[in-house]
Amino acid sequence: MLETKQFKTESKRLLDLMINSIYTNKEIFLRELISNASDAIDKYHYLSLNDEKLEKRDDYKINIEVDKTKRTISIEDNGIGMTKEELDNNLGTIASSGSLEFLNKLKEENNKENQDSINIIGQFGVGFYSAFMVAKEVIVETRSPYSDTGYRFTSKGEDTYSIEEINKENVGTKITLYLRDNEDEENYDEFLETYRIKGLVKKYSDYVRYPIQMLVTKQVQDKDDSSKTHEETSLETLNSMIPLWKKNKSEVTDEELNRFYKEKFHEYDDPLVSLFNHVEGMISYDSMLFIPKKAPLDLYSEDYERGLQLYSKGVFIMDKCKELIPDYLRFVKGLVDSSDLSLNISREMLQQSRQLKKISVSIEKKVLNELNSLKDNDFDKYSTFFDEFGVNLKYGIYSSYGAKKDELQDLLLYHTIKEDKYQTLREYVAKMQEGQKDIYFASVASKEFALNMPQMEMLKKKNYDVLILTNPIDELTIQMMGTYDTHKFVSIQGDLDLEDEQEKKDTEQKQEENKDLLQAIKDSLKDEVDEVKLSSRLAESPVCLVAGGDISFEMERTMNAMTKGTVPYKAKRILEINPNHELFKALEKVYSENKDDLEEYSSILLDQALLLENMPLKDPLSFSKKITDLMIKASK
Ligand code: ADP
């Protein structure tokens, strides 16, 4: 008896979506059907453990069959099958509310942007209905161990489907797809090709636990005459079944891990670090994580897609799942397999993303723990890592507005003027001099440059070490950190407070005595500087330019580059003059005997200070002319 029925409304909508989708990933239909088959076998196995009626089996398998003349592809399993009622409920209706939610979400997104929304189909399975992306007719022949007879479900994906009784000997399900006719843009014949099916199984279903088999015909050399070949057909298992990450940790050698990494991620080099974990708890997952030796060239480009591969019970779901790893760990490669995530959308999408978030938090911890122990146990290797990826850790602090400070600050390494190798902040603090409260830093192009800066002179005398910051993000990061333990970060290019009480008094007094001269210099430099004062930090150099207030020169440069000058950042400029230098006496002399020349002197003084700071001169031509004039004058 043939019964014809209407699909339930929601199912109908999903069906429409599948049939009319411009969706490019039509190929996932095979993954979906294989996953259903594998689930059905799981169910059979599970039930057979307790139910005497079910025969115990050990021949579970999934069979793929292709008929090129009929243009059919079928997937057969010896799983639990379906009763008539189940057929009706499972395939005629979207049983779960999760699917409904998926549809609603899709509709919502559709209103926004057509193309992208469809792509989430690929990430979260839509199960059986995806068959209609490639098939014009689908036939399901099935028999449940709880039913005396088999049933055939037939649908052309229009409004209706029909169910009839059939003779079916074996328990299980066979789904046959009649491929759609080829169109101008779409060629469905590709799904009849052995290489294509093999490729799809490898890509999506390689780690399904049961053998996925197919008859494969090959050209084989004749035994007697090797110049001749003949066809041989044999049953091949297309999947490797056991994912490396499901093995016991102790069974997997480093060698195997390295090989896996290179194959999976198309790398030439072994990874610098590999991390293999089975996590049980609030959420369970297996993960394999790798830190490459070298950063890919596009790591910092906007187009770079971070993310880990996501599997659910050995079934590949998506390639770059960015929800699994925070942005600042974008260099980590790897995969996560969680049985707590459903491949199908029968669970709520929202819940999925909450679970992904939990996994991400746990993975972040794992990676940071590993980095910490690498730093403690193999500092050289850690330094290599830091050279390549350290900037990401700084970015982690900066981009979280300091929220990640506690986790990341001890992973940072710095070059300093006193040490030859990288220093942690902890090491810096441990080696601080008596009386030193702050952590000093210089934002400069190189250590050599830093060593010759006039601002460094007094610090060198006091034997204070100074962090060398060469990357624009360094200062932003330090600003976000504010302090390390109780120690402030202080720029040596800013307003420094290095004097003791007595020294301070002396400077103030000198400052007062030379008030008029300093004011005259300031007046002649107009807006070029905000303040001119006597310096206590200079030993040998006559002059230096420092930044007062919160914005340093480096920040001024960085922020202006970042905002493209729309919000001009300007550091407060202070010209500091060394009162103990010969040149200061010259200035005093010029001021008292030859006031007219002071303007020229002041201007040269400032330009010198700018040059020492590696900052551009306002008017290099005039600077050069003034020097020339001075030299001529001096020779007369
Ligand atoms: P989902 O797998 O998300 O529930 P599907 O549309 O893929 O959604 O399938 C609906 C239901 O149909 C499944 O939950 C299962 O009960 C049943 N089903 C699908 N394929 C098979 C199969 N090969 N064997 C037994 N039951 C199946």
XYZ file of C-alpha atoms and ligand atoms in Angstrom:
663
model
C 0.000 0.000 0.000
C 1.437 3.357 -0.999
C 0.687 6.246 1.282
C 1.310 9.784 0.135
C 1.785 12.467 2.737
C 2.544 16.143 3.057
C 5.791 17.332 4.598
C 5.236 19.377 7.739
C 5.565 23.091 7.171
C 8.987 23.615 8.677
C 10.428 20.610 6.937
C 9.038 21.954 3.721
C 10.843 25.217 4.265
C 14.152 23.529 4.926
C 13.606 21.422 1.862
C 12.940 24.492 -0.256
C 16.062 26.033 1.088
C 18.141 23.020 0.167
C 16.721 22.684 -3.286
C 16.936 26.321 -4.179
C 20.106 27.116 -2.399
C 22.871 28.684 -4.332
C 24.949 27.082 -1.677
C 28.393 26.228 -2.926
C 29.181 23.455 -0.502
C 26.757 20.961 -1.974
C 29.333 18.291 -1.294
C 28.504 18.171 2.420
C 25.460 16.021 1.670
C 27.728 12.962 1.789
C 29.109 13.900 5.168
C 25.576 14.333 6.489
C 24.344 10.988 5.238
C 27.432 9.166 6.454
C 27.060 10.788 9.870
C 23.450 9.671 10.058
C 24.515 6.166 9.138
C 27.216 6.191 11.769
C 24.761 7.474 14.392
C 22.333 4.706 13.424
C 25.067 2.107 13.976
C 25.924 3.689 17.319
C 22.288 3.373 18.307
C 22.081 -0.249 17.252
C 25.209 -1.101 19.150
C 24.061 0.694 22.246
C 20.652 -0.971 22.237
C 22.084 -4.406 21.522
C 24.047 -4.266 24.747
C 20.871 -4.537 26.778
C 18.247 -5.865 24.434
C 18.244 -9.622 23.944
C 16.113 -9.255 20.825
C 18.937 -7.543 18.999
C 21.562 -9.801 17.537
C 25.093 -8.962 18.737
C 27.186 -7.854 15.807
C 30.734 -7.012 14.950
C 30.346 -6.405 11.230
C 29.205 -2.793 11.371
C 29.873 -0.922 8.162
C 28.740 1.792 5.807
C 28.636 1.013 2.137
C 28.732 3.471 -0.734
C 27.590 2.357 -4.135
C 27.593 4.263 -7.381
C 25.727 3.502 -10.580
C 26.934 5.674 -13.410
C 24.233 4.678 -15.869
C 21.360 5.264 -13.496
C 23.221 8.245 -12.053
C 22.629 7.106 -8.502
C 24.699 7.085 -5.387
C 23.615 5.121 -2.355
C 24.726 4.948 1.233
C 23.850 1.838 3.165
C 24.329 1.047 6.819
C 23.537 -1.866 9.104
C 22.433 0.371 11.929
C 19.165 0.679 13.757
C 16.895 1.404 10.778
C 13.462 2.967 11.170
C 9.955 1.738 11.777
C 7.176 3.199 9.692
C 6.295 5.619 12.413
C 9.904 6.700 12.779
C 10.221 7.250 9.037
C 7.223 9.478 9.176
C 8.397 11.390 12.199
C 12.078 11.599 11.381
C 12.065 12.352 7.700
C 8.681 13.961 7.257
C 9.130 16.391 10.095
C 11.930 18.318 11.572
C 11.712 16.675 14.914
C 13.667 19.056 17.040
C 13.208 22.662 17.881
C 16.894 23.247 17.129
C 16.236 22.888 13.441
C 13.455 25.380 13.716
C 15.692 27.831 15.401
C 18.263 27.300 12.706
C 15.676 28.109 10.072
C 14.607 31.245 11.862
C 18.144 32.379 12.234
C 18.721 31.730 8.589
C 15.664 33.746 7.671
C 16.838 36.565 9.852
C 20.280 36.527 8.278
C 18.818 36.178 4.845
C 17.224 39.547 5.218
C 20.622 40.979 5.851
C 22.936 39.286 3.458
C 22.001 36.498 1.213
C 25.225 34.745 0.470
C 26.900 34.375 3.821
C 23.944 33.054 5.698
C 23.740 30.010 3.537
C 27.269 29.159 4.460
C 26.378 28.208 7.990
C 24.725 25.143 6.582
C 28.199 23.813 6.046
C 29.226 24.382 9.605
C 26.281 22.843 11.334
C 24.753 19.892 9.681
C 21.239 19.960 8.404
C 21.125 16.254 8.039
C 19.003 14.279 5.728
C 17.493 17.183 3.812
C 20.859 18.200 2.419
C 20.518 15.231 0.061
C 18.172 17.374 -1.979
C 20.969 19.758 -2.819
C 22.233 17.177 -5.271
C 19.320 14.771 -5.731
C 16.075 15.134 -7.637
C 14.708 12.067 -5.921
C 15.644 10.326 -2.721
C 14.669 6.809 -1.792
C 15.105 5.488 1.722
C 14.757 1.771 2.264
C 14.888 0.812 5.872
C 14.093 -1.828 8.415
C 14.081 -1.609 12.145
C 14.744 -4.674 14.338
C 11.453 -3.784 16.006
C 9.496 -4.135 12.794
C 8.606 -7.304 10.871
C 8.868 -5.627 7.561
C 10.801 -2.969 5.735
C 9.609 0.362 4.353
C 10.448 2.548 1.417
C 10.258 6.299 1.686
C 10.292 8.175 -1.612
C 10.406 11.892 -2.165
C 11.107 14.219 -5.039
C 11.572 17.037 -2.600
C 8.282 18.580 -3.578
C 5.447 18.929 -1.130
C 4.916 15.268 -0.612
C 6.583 11.993 0.169
C 5.285 8.479 0.090
C 5.854 5.438 2.237
C 5.260 1.829 1.209
C 5.948 -1.560 2.657
C 8.779 -3.566 1.097
C 10.599 -6.779 1.638
C 13.876 -6.040 3.254
C 15.874 -8.784 4.791
C 18.537 -6.938 6.734
C 18.086 -4.486 9.485
C 19.479 -1.106 8.519
C 18.995 1.680 6.037
C 19.894 2.300 2.424
C 19.510 5.771 1.021
C 19.631 6.159 -2.734
C 20.004 9.522 -4.406
C 19.021 10.084 -8.022
C 21.309 12.912 -8.944
C 19.841 16.068 -10.406
C 20.268 16.761 -14.094
C 23.370 18.658 -15.030
C 22.848 22.329 -15.638
C 24.991 24.980 -17.260
C 26.722 25.939 -14.068
C 26.247 22.782 -12.081
C 27.601 19.408 -12.947
C 26.388 16.695 -10.632
C 28.190 13.883 -12.436
C 31.284 14.631 -10.415
C 29.651 12.870 -7.483
C 29.693 9.645 -9.457
C 33.467 9.684 -9.743
C 35.428 7.403 -7.429
C 38.175 9.950 -6.819
C 35.612 12.571 -5.807
C 33.854 10.299 -3.346
C 37.154 9.117 -1.935
C 38.201 12.730 -1.532
C 34.995 13.681 0.253
C 35.218 10.766 2.655
C 38.837 11.649 3.440
C 37.968 15.287 3.955
C 34.873 14.984 6.097
C 34.495 11.463 7.370
C 37.993 10.064 7.646
C 37.663 9.424 11.355
C 34.182 7.927 11.427
C 34.562 4.837 13.592
C 33.035 2.320 11.190
C 34.538 1.287 7.857
C 33.149 3.228 4.921
C 33.509 0.879 1.991
C 33.129 1.137 -1.738
C 33.809 -1.083 -4.716
C 36.749 0.433 -6.494
C 37.928 -0.543 -9.945
C 41.602 -0.189 -10.731
C 43.899 -0.816 -13.643
C 46.323 -3.552 -12.597
C 49.396 -4.851 -14.460
C 49.024 -8.328 -15.922
C 51.058 -10.976 -14.141
C 52.524 -12.516 -17.274
C 52.917 -9.416 -19.366
C 53.722 -6.244 -17.495
C 53.084 -4.112 -20.583
C 49.407 -4.993 -20.332
C 46.865 -4.044 -17.743
C 43.447 -5.271 -16.786
C 40.689 -3.986 -14.545
C 40.294 -5.314 -11.061
C 37.480 -4.487 -8.734
C 37.753 -4.740 -4.983
C 36.073 -3.487 -1.880
C 38.089 -0.676 -0.383
C 37.793 0.972 2.985
C 37.993 4.686 2.338
C 38.421 6.060 5.845
C 41.257 5.596 8.289
C 38.782 5.308 11.178
C 41.008 6.033 14.147
C 41.958 9.645 14.501
C 45.414 10.160 15.928
C 43.934 12.412 18.593
C 41.711 9.621 19.894
C 44.734 7.505 20.709
C 46.257 7.416 24.134
C 48.748 10.175 24.627
C 51.444 7.681 25.502
C 50.888 5.780 22.264
C 51.596 8.751 20.036
C 55.233 9.526 19.367
C 56.630 12.990 18.673
C 57.551 11.707 15.276
C 53.913 10.851 14.553
C 52.735 14.199 15.838
C 55.184 16.041 13.622
C 54.197 14.051 10.586
C 50.533 14.633 11.322
C 51.104 18.369 11.675
C 52.952 18.646 8.388
C 50.396 16.648 6.468
C 47.358 18.262 7.969
C 48.498 21.853 7.780
C 50.704 21.612 4.722
C 53.838 22.653 6.528
C 57.434 21.865 5.658
C 58.911 22.326 9.093
C 58.229 20.436 12.278
C 56.257 22.498 14.775
C 58.142 24.356 17.484
C 55.703 23.117 20.102
C 53.021 20.464 19.992
C 50.332 19.968 22.579
C 48.125 16.945 22.691
C 45.361 16.748 25.264
C 42.343 14.782 26.287
C 40.164 16.989 28.417
C 37.360 15.678 30.573
C 35.144 17.822 32.698
C 32.450 20.430 32.281
C 33.106 20.031 28.618
C 35.087 17.188 27.126
C 37.249 17.420 24.083
C 40.420 16.180 22.495
C 42.770 18.702 21.034
C 45.973 18.797 19.088
C 47.588 22.189 19.083
C 50.742 23.322 17.362
C 52.900 26.394 17.433
C 54.766 26.750 14.146
C 58.449 27.584 14.027
C 57.869 30.557 11.792
C 55.024 32.994 11.570
C 53.239 32.837 8.233
C 53.818 35.962 6.174
C 50.201 37.006 6.339
C 49.781 36.447 10.092
C 49.229 40.123 10.742
C 47.283 40.961 7.633
C 43.590 41.634 7.849
C 42.851 38.690 5.598
C 44.502 36.178 7.890
C 41.954 33.702 9.128
C 42.692 32.367 12.541
C 41.003 29.320 13.952
C 41.227 25.650 14.718
C 39.672 22.786 12.866
C 36.516 21.626 14.521
C 35.434 17.998 14.644
C 32.497 16.453 16.346
C 32.939 12.780 17.173
C 35.548 12.431 14.494
C 33.444 14.148 11.850
C 34.915 17.234 10.298
C 32.720 20.284 10.789
C 34.762 23.297 9.807
C 38.231 24.440 9.019
C 38.897 27.743 10.728
C 36.679 27.931 13.738
C 37.739 31.246 15.176
C 35.541 30.858 18.245
C 37.988 28.248 19.490
C 40.964 30.496 19.999
C 41.388 34.108 21.095
C 42.721 36.519 18.529
C 46.024 37.076 20.267
C 46.815 33.363 19.939
C 46.083 33.471 16.232
C 49.370 31.729 15.458
C 48.235 28.464 17.062
C 47.236 25.745 14.631
C 45.396 22.594 15.405
C 42.116 20.868 15.883
C 39.487 20.180 18.454
C 37.184 17.209 18.561
C 34.337 17.297 20.999
C 31.558 14.825 21.437
C 29.688 17.432 23.417
C 29.028 19.323 20.235
C 26.394 18.017 17.985
C 27.171 17.933 14.319
C 23.535 18.292 13.642
C 21.583 21.327 14.492
C 19.160 19.447 16.613
C 20.780 21.206 19.538
C 20.434 24.882 19.922
C 22.874 27.030 18.029
C 23.204 29.280 20.988
C 24.245 26.436 23.171
C 26.827 25.442 20.589
C 28.499 28.786 20.769
C 28.504 28.725 24.556
C 30.238 25.370 24.406
C 32.758 26.635 21.905
C 33.489 29.512 24.239
C 34.168 27.099 27.091
C 36.542 25.082 24.952
C 38.270 28.262 23.867
C 38.858 29.332 27.460
C 40.295 25.938 28.299
C 42.540 25.928 25.225
C 43.825 29.393 26.001
C 44.829 28.172 29.459
C 46.544 25.122 28.041
C 48.586 27.163 25.592
C 49.642 29.686 28.229
C 50.602 26.925 30.671
C 52.716 25.340 27.996
C 54.421 28.642 27.209
C 55.140 29.211 30.887
C 56.724 25.836 31.305
C 58.707 26.263 28.106
C 60.002 29.547 29.457
C 61.011 27.907 32.724
C 62.509 24.758 31.274
C 63.967 25.750 27.932
C 64.565 29.462 27.859
C 66.424 29.419 24.542
C 63.555 27.731 22.819
C 61.132 30.102 24.462
C 63.216 33.039 23.237
C 62.951 31.666 19.699
C 59.217 31.486 20.147
C 59.121 34.996 21.529
C 61.123 36.436 18.652
C 58.519 35.064 16.294
C 55.279 35.508 18.192
C 55.953 37.633 21.274
C 54.245 40.602 19.718
C 50.980 38.656 19.854
C 51.227 38.306 23.619
C 51.752 42.042 23.909
C 48.776 42.514 21.662
C 46.795 40.285 24.039
C 47.399 42.713 26.873
C 46.800 45.773 24.751
C 43.670 44.554 23.000
C 42.068 43.408 26.253
C 42.708 46.835 27.774
C 44.932 45.174 30.332
C 42.429 42.512 31.379
C 44.872 39.788 30.339
C 47.766 41.404 32.182
C 47.992 38.821 34.943
C 48.078 35.907 32.547
C 50.514 37.419 30.098
C 52.917 39.815 31.806
C 55.335 37.135 32.951
C 55.526 35.735 29.455
C 56.929 38.967 28.057
C 60.626 39.246 27.302
C 62.685 42.366 26.854
C 66.122 43.318 25.732
C 67.772 45.700 28.166
C 70.827 47.897 28.012
C 72.709 45.906 30.634
C 71.967 42.307 29.697
C 72.837 40.398 26.574
C 69.921 38.012 26.683
C 66.193 38.518 26.967
C 64.901 39.439 30.436
C 61.506 38.860 31.980
C 60.030 41.639 34.056
C 60.517 39.460 37.115
C 64.229 39.246 36.374
C 64.431 42.978 35.804
C 62.791 43.696 39.132
C 64.988 41.194 40.956
C 68.077 43.002 39.689
C 66.901 46.528 40.519
C 69.439 48.756 42.270
C 69.034 49.963 45.811
C 66.734 52.937 45.840
C 65.325 52.152 42.388
C 61.555 52.131 42.445
C 60.555 52.276 38.836
C 61.072 50.194 35.723
C 62.762 52.313 33.087
C 62.245 51.958 29.372
C 63.402 53.605 26.170
C 61.422 53.546 22.937
C 64.128 53.443 20.349
C 65.137 51.856 17.098
C 67.909 49.738 18.561
C 69.989 48.985 21.604
C 72.999 50.764 20.091
C 70.924 53.875 19.683
C 69.659 53.648 23.245
C 73.146 53.286 24.646
C 74.217 56.573 23.107
C 71.230 58.621 24.115
C 72.006 61.593 26.347
C 69.001 60.625 28.485
C 70.778 57.405 29.352
C 73.801 59.042 30.935
C 72.538 59.471 34.455
C 70.837 56.091 34.462
C 74.090 54.461 33.459
C 75.833 56.259 36.271
C 73.289 54.953 38.727
C 73.660 51.506 37.184
C 69.926 51.267 36.438
C 68.900 48.875 33.708
C 66.557 50.068 30.969
C 64.134 48.048 28.834
C 64.620 48.591 25.132
C 61.294 48.896 23.350
C 61.614 48.663 19.602
C 58.065 47.853 18.532
C 55.301 50.480 18.496
C 53.028 48.090 20.380
C 55.476 47.924 23.293
C 54.577 51.247 24.765
C 50.871 50.741 24.209
C 51.171 47.480 26.107
C 53.094 49.052 28.950
C 50.504 51.793 29.208
C 47.793 49.159 29.514
C 49.767 47.364 32.213
C 50.373 50.540 34.176
C 52.566 48.792 36.717
C 54.368 45.525 37.204
C 53.885 44.393 40.784
C 54.134 47.769 42.465
C 56.619 49.238 40.022
C 55.661 51.959 37.612
C 56.939 51.982 34.063
C 58.838 55.165 33.378
C 60.088 56.426 30.040
C 63.648 57.710 30.122
C 62.585 60.020 27.342
C 60.053 61.638 29.635
C 60.216 63.803 32.706
C 62.510 61.912 35.075
C 62.757 62.139 38.796
C 66.188 60.762 39.617
C 67.503 63.218 42.160
C 67.608 62.985 45.886
C 66.354 65.848 48.054
C 69.629 67.740 48.165
C 70.214 67.446 44.438
C 66.703 68.685 43.848
C 67.314 71.745 45.942
C 70.542 72.500 44.079
C 68.841 72.225 40.719
C 65.985 74.443 41.809
C 68.423 77.021 42.963
C 70.374 76.923 39.714
C 67.141 77.079 37.806
C 66.172 80.198 39.701
C 69.555 81.831 39.092
C 69.287 81.247 35.357
C 65.595 82.048 35.051
C 66.030 84.887 32.596
C 68.349 83.016 30.290
C 66.049 79.991 30.177
C 63.040 82.217 29.525
C 64.919 83.975 26.731
C 65.689 80.636 25.083
C 62.082 79.566 25.439
C 60.891 82.860 23.914
C 63.136 82.531 20.930
C 61.947 78.967 20.282
C 58.294 80.038 20.537
C 55.887 77.090 20.144
C 58.582 74.587 19.265
C 59.006 73.658 22.903
C 56.725 73.893 25.908
C 59.413 74.327 28.486
C 63.138 74.940 28.781
C 64.838 73.817 31.952
C 68.093 72.715 33.483
C 68.728 69.020 33.406
C 69.838 66.732 36.157
C 70.040 63.663 33.984
C 72.785 64.716 31.609
C 76.405 63.952 32.291
C 78.336 64.497 29.050
C 75.784 65.811 26.582
C 74.886 69.473 26.480
C 71.214 69.080 25.732
C 68.279 66.700 25.243
C 64.618 66.801 24.402
C 62.173 64.937 26.635
C 58.443 64.483 26.737
C 56.491 65.788 29.694
C 53.097 64.502 30.747
C 51.482 61.244 29.676
C 52.225 61.129 25.985
C 55.696 60.093 24.930
C 57.231 60.836 21.540
C 56.805 57.185 20.619
C 53.130 57.313 21.546
C 52.779 60.511 19.574
C 54.179 58.741 16.508
C 52.139 55.570 17.012
C 48.853 57.261 17.748
C 49.173 59.651 14.853
C 49.910 56.743 12.541
C 46.964 54.788 13.935
C 44.453 57.618 13.740
C 46.018 58.888 10.515
C 46.313 62.285 12.122
C 42.574 62.799 12.541
C 43.030 63.299 16.275
C 46.418 64.931 16.552
C 48.449 63.622 19.466
C 51.188 65.868 20.680
C 53.637 65.139 23.425
C 54.728 67.983 25.644
C 58.246 68.997 24.579
C 60.790 69.901 27.222
C 64.251 71.066 26.242
C 66.703 70.126 28.959
C 70.094 71.831 29.150
C 73.082 70.475 31.027
C 74.182 73.244 33.421
C 77.556 71.591 33.958
C 78.502 71.551 30.310
C 80.911 73.960 28.650
C 78.177 74.911 26.237
C 76.026 76.244 29.024
C 78.750 78.727 29.904
C 78.832 79.773 26.282
C 75.092 80.374 26.381
C 75.441 82.495 29.473
C 78.115 84.499 27.736
C 76.105 85.029 24.590
C 73.112 86.036 26.670
C 75.003 88.673 28.612
C 77.225 90.019 25.829
C 75.539 89.351 22.537
C 71.780 88.867 22.988
C 71.046 88.967 19.255
C 72.851 85.686 18.688
C 70.808 83.811 21.274
C 68.017 83.025 18.873
C 70.400 81.261 16.523
C 72.038 79.354 19.381
C 68.698 78.251 20.739
C 67.551 77.031 17.387
C 70.713 74.962 16.867
C 70.391 73.608 20.378
C 66.874 72.374 19.724
C 67.795 70.854 16.381
C 70.633 68.969 18.024
C 68.266 67.624 20.626
C 65.845 66.548 17.901
C 68.612 64.757 16.030
C 69.599 62.900 19.161
C 65.994 61.773 19.587
C 65.880 60.576 15.998
C 63.143 63.085 15.276
C 62.846 65.136 12.090
C 64.121 68.713 11.972
C 61.595 71.341 11.080
C 63.963 73.029 8.637
C 67.153 71.048 7.904
C 68.331 73.619 5.383
C 68.305 76.418 7.876
C 70.013 74.190 10.451
C 72.827 73.445 8.069
C 73.161 77.108 7.169
C 73.366 78.149 10.807
C 76.105 75.597 11.508
C 78.025 76.780 8.470
C 77.772 80.398 9.568
C 78.960 79.461 13.048
C 81.956 77.605 11.662
C 82.936 80.552 9.490
C 82.507 82.880 12.421
C 84.634 80.670 14.639
C 87.496 80.583 12.143
C 87.683 84.359 11.906
P 19.259 14.828 12.757
O 20.284 13.793 12.411
O 19.804 16.176 13.071
O 18.298 14.368 13.790
P 18.330 14.295 10.082
O 17.399 15.061 9.203
O 19.660 14.010 9.514
O 18.406 15.092 11.430
O 17.676 12.946 10.456
C 16.485 12.902 11.142
C 16.350 11.592 11.873
O 16.192 10.551 10.953
C 17.571 11.196 12.664
O 17.574 11.787 13.937
C 17.404 9.690 12.752
O 16.526 9.367 13.810
C 16.739 9.371 11.469
N 17.704 8.858 10.491
C 18.338 9.532 9.517
N 19.176 8.727 8.832
C 19.079 7.504 9.394
C 19.697 6.226 9.155
N 20.602 6.063 8.200
N 19.326 5.202 9.950
C 18.427 5.361 10.924
N 17.796 6.517 11.206
C 18.138 7.585 10.463
